[in-house]
XYZ file of C-alpha atoms in Angstrom:
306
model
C 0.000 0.000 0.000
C 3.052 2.080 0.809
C 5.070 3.359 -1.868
C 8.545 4.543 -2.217
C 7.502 8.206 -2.941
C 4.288 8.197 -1.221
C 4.240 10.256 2.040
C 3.472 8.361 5.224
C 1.104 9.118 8.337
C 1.307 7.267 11.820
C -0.815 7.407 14.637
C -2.323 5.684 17.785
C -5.875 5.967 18.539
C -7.457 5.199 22.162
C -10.684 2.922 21.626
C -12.960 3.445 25.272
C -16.828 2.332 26.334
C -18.396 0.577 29.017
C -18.379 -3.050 29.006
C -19.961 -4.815 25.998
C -20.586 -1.274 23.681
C -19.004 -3.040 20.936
C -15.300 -1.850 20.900
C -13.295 -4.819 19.814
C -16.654 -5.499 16.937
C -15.810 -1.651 15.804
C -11.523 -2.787 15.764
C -12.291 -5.622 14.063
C -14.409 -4.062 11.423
C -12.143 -1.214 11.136
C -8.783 -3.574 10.601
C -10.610 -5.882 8.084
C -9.921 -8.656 10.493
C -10.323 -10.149 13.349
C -8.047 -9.178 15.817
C -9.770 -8.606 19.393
C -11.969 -11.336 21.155
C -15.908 -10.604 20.199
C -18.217 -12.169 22.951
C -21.164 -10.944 24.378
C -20.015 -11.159 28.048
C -18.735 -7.983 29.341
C -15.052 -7.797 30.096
C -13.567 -9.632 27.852
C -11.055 -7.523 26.532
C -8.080 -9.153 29.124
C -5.321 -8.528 26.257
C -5.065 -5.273 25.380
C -4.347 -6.027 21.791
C -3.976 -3.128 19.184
C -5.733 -3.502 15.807
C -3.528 -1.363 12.853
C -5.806 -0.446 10.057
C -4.277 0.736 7.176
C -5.773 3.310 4.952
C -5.340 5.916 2.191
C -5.743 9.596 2.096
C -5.176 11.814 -1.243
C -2.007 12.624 -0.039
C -0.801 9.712 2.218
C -0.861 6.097 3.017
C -1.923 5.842 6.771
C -1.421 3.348 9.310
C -4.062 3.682 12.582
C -2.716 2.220 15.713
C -6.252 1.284 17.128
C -5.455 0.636 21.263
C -8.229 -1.774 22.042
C -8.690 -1.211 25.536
C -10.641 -2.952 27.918
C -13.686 -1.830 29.545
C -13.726 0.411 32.077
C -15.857 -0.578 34.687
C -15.977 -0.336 38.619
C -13.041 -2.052 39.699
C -13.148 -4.829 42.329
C -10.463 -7.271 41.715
C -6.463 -6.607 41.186
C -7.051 -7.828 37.970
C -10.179 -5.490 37.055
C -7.884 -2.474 38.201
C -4.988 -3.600 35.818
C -7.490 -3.918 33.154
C -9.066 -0.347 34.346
C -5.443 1.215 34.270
C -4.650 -0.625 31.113
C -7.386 1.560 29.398
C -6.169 5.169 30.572
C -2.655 4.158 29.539
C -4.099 3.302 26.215
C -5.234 7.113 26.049
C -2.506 8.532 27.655
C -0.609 8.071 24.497
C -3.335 8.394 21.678
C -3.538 11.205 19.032
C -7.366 10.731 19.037
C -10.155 9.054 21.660
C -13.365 7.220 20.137
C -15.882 6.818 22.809
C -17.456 4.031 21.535
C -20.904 4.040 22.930
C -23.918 1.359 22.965
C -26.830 3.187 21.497
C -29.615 0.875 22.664
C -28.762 0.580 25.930
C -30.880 2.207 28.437
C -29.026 2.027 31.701
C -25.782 3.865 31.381
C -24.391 4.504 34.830
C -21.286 2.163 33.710
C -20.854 5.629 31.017
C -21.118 8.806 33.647
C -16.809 7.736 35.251
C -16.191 7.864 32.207
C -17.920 10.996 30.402
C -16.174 12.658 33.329
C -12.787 11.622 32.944
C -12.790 12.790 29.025
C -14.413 16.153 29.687
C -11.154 17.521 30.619
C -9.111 15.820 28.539
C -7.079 17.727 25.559
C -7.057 14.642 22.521
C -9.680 15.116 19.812
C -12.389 13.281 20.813
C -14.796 11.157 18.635
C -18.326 9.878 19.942
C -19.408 6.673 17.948
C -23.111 5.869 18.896
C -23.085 1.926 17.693
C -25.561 -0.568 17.209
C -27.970 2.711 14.911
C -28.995 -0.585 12.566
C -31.246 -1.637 15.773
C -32.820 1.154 16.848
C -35.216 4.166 15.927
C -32.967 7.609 14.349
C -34.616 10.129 16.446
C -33.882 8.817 19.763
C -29.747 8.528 18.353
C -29.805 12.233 17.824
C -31.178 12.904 21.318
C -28.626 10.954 22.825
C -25.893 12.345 20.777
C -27.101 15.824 21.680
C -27.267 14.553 25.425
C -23.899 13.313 25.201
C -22.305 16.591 23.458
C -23.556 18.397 26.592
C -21.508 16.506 28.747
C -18.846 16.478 26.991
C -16.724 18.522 24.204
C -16.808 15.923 21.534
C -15.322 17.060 18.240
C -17.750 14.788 15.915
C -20.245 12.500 16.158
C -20.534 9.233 14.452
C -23.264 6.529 14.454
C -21.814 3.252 13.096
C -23.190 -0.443 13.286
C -20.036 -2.003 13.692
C -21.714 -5.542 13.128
C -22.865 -4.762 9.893
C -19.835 -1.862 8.967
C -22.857 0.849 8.244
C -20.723 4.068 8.829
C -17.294 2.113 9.323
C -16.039 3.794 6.132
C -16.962 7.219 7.326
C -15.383 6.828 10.691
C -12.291 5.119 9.190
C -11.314 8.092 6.463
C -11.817 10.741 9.377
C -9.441 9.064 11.712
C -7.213 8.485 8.848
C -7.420 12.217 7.969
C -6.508 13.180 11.175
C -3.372 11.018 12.121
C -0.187 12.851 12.107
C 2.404 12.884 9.456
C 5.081 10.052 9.855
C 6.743 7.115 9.800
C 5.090 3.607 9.695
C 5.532 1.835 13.176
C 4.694 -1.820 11.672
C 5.627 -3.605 8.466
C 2.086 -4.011 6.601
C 1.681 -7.502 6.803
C 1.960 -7.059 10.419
C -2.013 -5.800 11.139
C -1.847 -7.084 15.365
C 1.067 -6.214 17.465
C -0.243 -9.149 19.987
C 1.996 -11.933 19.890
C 0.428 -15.101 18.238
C 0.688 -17.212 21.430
C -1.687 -14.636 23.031
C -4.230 -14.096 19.980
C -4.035 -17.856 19.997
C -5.346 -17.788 23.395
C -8.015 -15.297 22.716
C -9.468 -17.600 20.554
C -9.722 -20.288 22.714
C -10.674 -18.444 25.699
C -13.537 -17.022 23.217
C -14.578 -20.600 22.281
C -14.953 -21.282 25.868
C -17.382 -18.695 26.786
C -19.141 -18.674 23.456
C -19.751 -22.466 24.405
C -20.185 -22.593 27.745
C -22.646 -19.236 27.958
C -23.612 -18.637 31.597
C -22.765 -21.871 33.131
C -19.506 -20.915 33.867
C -18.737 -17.732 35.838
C -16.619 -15.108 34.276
C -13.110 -15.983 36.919
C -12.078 -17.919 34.401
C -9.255 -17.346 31.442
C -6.748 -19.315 29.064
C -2.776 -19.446 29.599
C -0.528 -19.785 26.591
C 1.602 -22.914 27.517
C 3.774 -23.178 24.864
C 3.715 -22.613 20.864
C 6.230 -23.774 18.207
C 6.552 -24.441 14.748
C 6.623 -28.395 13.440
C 9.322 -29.093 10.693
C 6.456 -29.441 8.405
C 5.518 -26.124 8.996
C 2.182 -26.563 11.279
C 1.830 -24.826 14.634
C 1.978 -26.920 18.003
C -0.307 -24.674 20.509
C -0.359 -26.285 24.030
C -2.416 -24.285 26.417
C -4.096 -24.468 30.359
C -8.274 -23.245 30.423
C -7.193 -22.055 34.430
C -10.883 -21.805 36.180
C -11.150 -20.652 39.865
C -13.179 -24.150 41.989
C -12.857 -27.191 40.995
C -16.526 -27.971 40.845
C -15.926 -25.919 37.425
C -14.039 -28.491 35.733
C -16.857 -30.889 35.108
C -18.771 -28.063 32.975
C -15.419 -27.692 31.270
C -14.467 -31.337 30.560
C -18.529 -32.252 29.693
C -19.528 -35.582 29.032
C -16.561 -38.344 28.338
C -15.019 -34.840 27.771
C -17.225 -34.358 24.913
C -17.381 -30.124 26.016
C -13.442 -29.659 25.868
C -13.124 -31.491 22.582
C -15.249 -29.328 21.365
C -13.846 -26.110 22.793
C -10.647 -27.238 21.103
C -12.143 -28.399 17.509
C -13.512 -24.713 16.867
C -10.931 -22.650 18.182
C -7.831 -24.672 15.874
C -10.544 -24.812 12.917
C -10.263 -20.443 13.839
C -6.762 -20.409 14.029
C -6.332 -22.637 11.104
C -7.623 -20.246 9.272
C -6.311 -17.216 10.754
C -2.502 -18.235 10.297
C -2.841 -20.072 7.100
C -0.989 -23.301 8.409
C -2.212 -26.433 9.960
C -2.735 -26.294 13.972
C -2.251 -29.236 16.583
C -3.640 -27.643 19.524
C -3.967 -29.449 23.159
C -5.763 -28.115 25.712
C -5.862 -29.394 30.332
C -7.724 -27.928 32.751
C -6.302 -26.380 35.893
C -7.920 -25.497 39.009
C -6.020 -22.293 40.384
C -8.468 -20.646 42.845
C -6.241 -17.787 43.260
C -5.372 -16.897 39.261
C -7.078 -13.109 39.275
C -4.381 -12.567 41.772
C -1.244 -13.551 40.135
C 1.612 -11.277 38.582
C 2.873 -13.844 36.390
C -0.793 -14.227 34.181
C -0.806 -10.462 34.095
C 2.588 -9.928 32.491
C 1.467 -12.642 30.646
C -1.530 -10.509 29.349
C 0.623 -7.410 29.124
C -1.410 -5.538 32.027
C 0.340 -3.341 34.496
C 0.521 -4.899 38.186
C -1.811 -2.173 39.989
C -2.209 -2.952 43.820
């Protein structure tokens, strides 16, 4: 997409919502790809992966460093703060903020912390309403008028990020306005996340998409190990870590039926995803204290935050 003579713009955008607005939906469409988890439990950003969209303007080829952050939510747990902390980092840094904002949801206390932790703040900020394909126009302009109140937003945009209505839009603007410079990633490289962790992802997605509500959200997947076969396919061990033991039987299902299953979709994903063949093995471990532990968050590339 780059070319010798063609000039070159680089920068990082800060993705931010309450839990389940549809940020890592709105990366994904935005990249081309998928490169965040999707699920519709709230939270499940753990990695903060960053999506790099690349995209043309008249005068440029632009790269977008989209910084997927997780939800930021009331924190409870050392883990929920690292995620929380995680987030602000992400805009610490950015050259733009979307506020990425669920436009059919009614109850938005989860929003206010963070409507009043942006009012102040000097980035150009962009408010995506997402989700317009599901719900009535006038209503959307209320809100976005409601939300413009509270806070400064340079432009609105209202986006389905499910179906990429108004993806296009939202892309050329933030393309627009990234600054002039250098590339930061070659441009076959469109995730920064190491494949061991998107690997991971996948699974961990697999599990919840499977499992729904039977098992409760202290649960994640640990990268074991991941190496390349002579023949060129990936080995992918990893551990599903759950918190009580009386969880592993939901995990394992029948004759271990549940896990097999777990394990057929997510290397079927990641087949596809890297092109290759994938041998992928998953086990079970029982750690009641894994929200607590500094090894799985520098695993995860969170900050330790007491």
């Amino acid at each position: 997409m780059s070319g010798p003579e063609q000039k070159q713009r680089c920068g990082v955008v800060a993705v931010i919502g309450a839990p389940n607005a549809g940020k890592s939906t709105l990366v994904n469409a935005l990249v081309g790809q998928k490169v965040a988890i999707v699920s519709a439990k709230a939270q499940t950003t753990r990695v903060r992966l960053m999506g790099i969209a690349l995209a043309e303007t008249p005068d440029a080829a632009v790269q977008i460093l989209l910084a997927d952050t997780p939800g930021i939510f009331a924190p409870k747990r050392r883990l929920d703060r690292a995620m929380v902390a995680a987030a602000w980092e992400g805009a610490n840094e950015a050259d733009a903020i979307l506020l990425v904002v669920d436009a059919l949801k009614k109850k938005r206390d989860d929003l206010q912390p963070i409507l009043e932790s942006l009012a102040g703040r000097p980035e150009r900020k962009l408010l995506v309403l997402n989700k317009v394909d599901a719900g009535a126009k006038e209503p959307l302009l209320a809100l976005a008028q409601e939300l413009t109140g509270q806070v400064p937003f340079d432009e609105v945009f209202f986006v389905s990020a499910l179906t990429g209505d108004g993806v296009g839009e939202l892309k050329a603007r933030l393309a627009a306005l990234m600054p002039e410079g250098p590339w930061h990633f070659p441009e076959d490289q469109v995730s920064d996340a190491s494949e061991r962790l998107l690997a991971a992802e996948i699974t961990r997605e697999q599990l919840y998409r499977q499992l729904h509500d039977e098992l409760p959200y202290d649960s994640t997947v640990r990268p074991e190990s991941y190496r390349t076969r002579r023949d060129g396919s990936i080995e992918i061990h990893q551990q599903i870590v759950i918190a009580r033991d009386s969880q592993k039987s939901i995990v394992l299902g029948k004759r271990g039926a549940r896990i097999k299953a777990i394990g057929e979709a997510a290397r079927a994903e990641l087949a596809e995803l890297l092109g290759v063949k994938v041998h992928l093995f998953l086990h079970v471990k029982v750690d009641e204290a894994w929200a607590e532990s500094r090894e799985l968050y520098e695993e995860m590339g969170l900050e330790w935050v007491r």
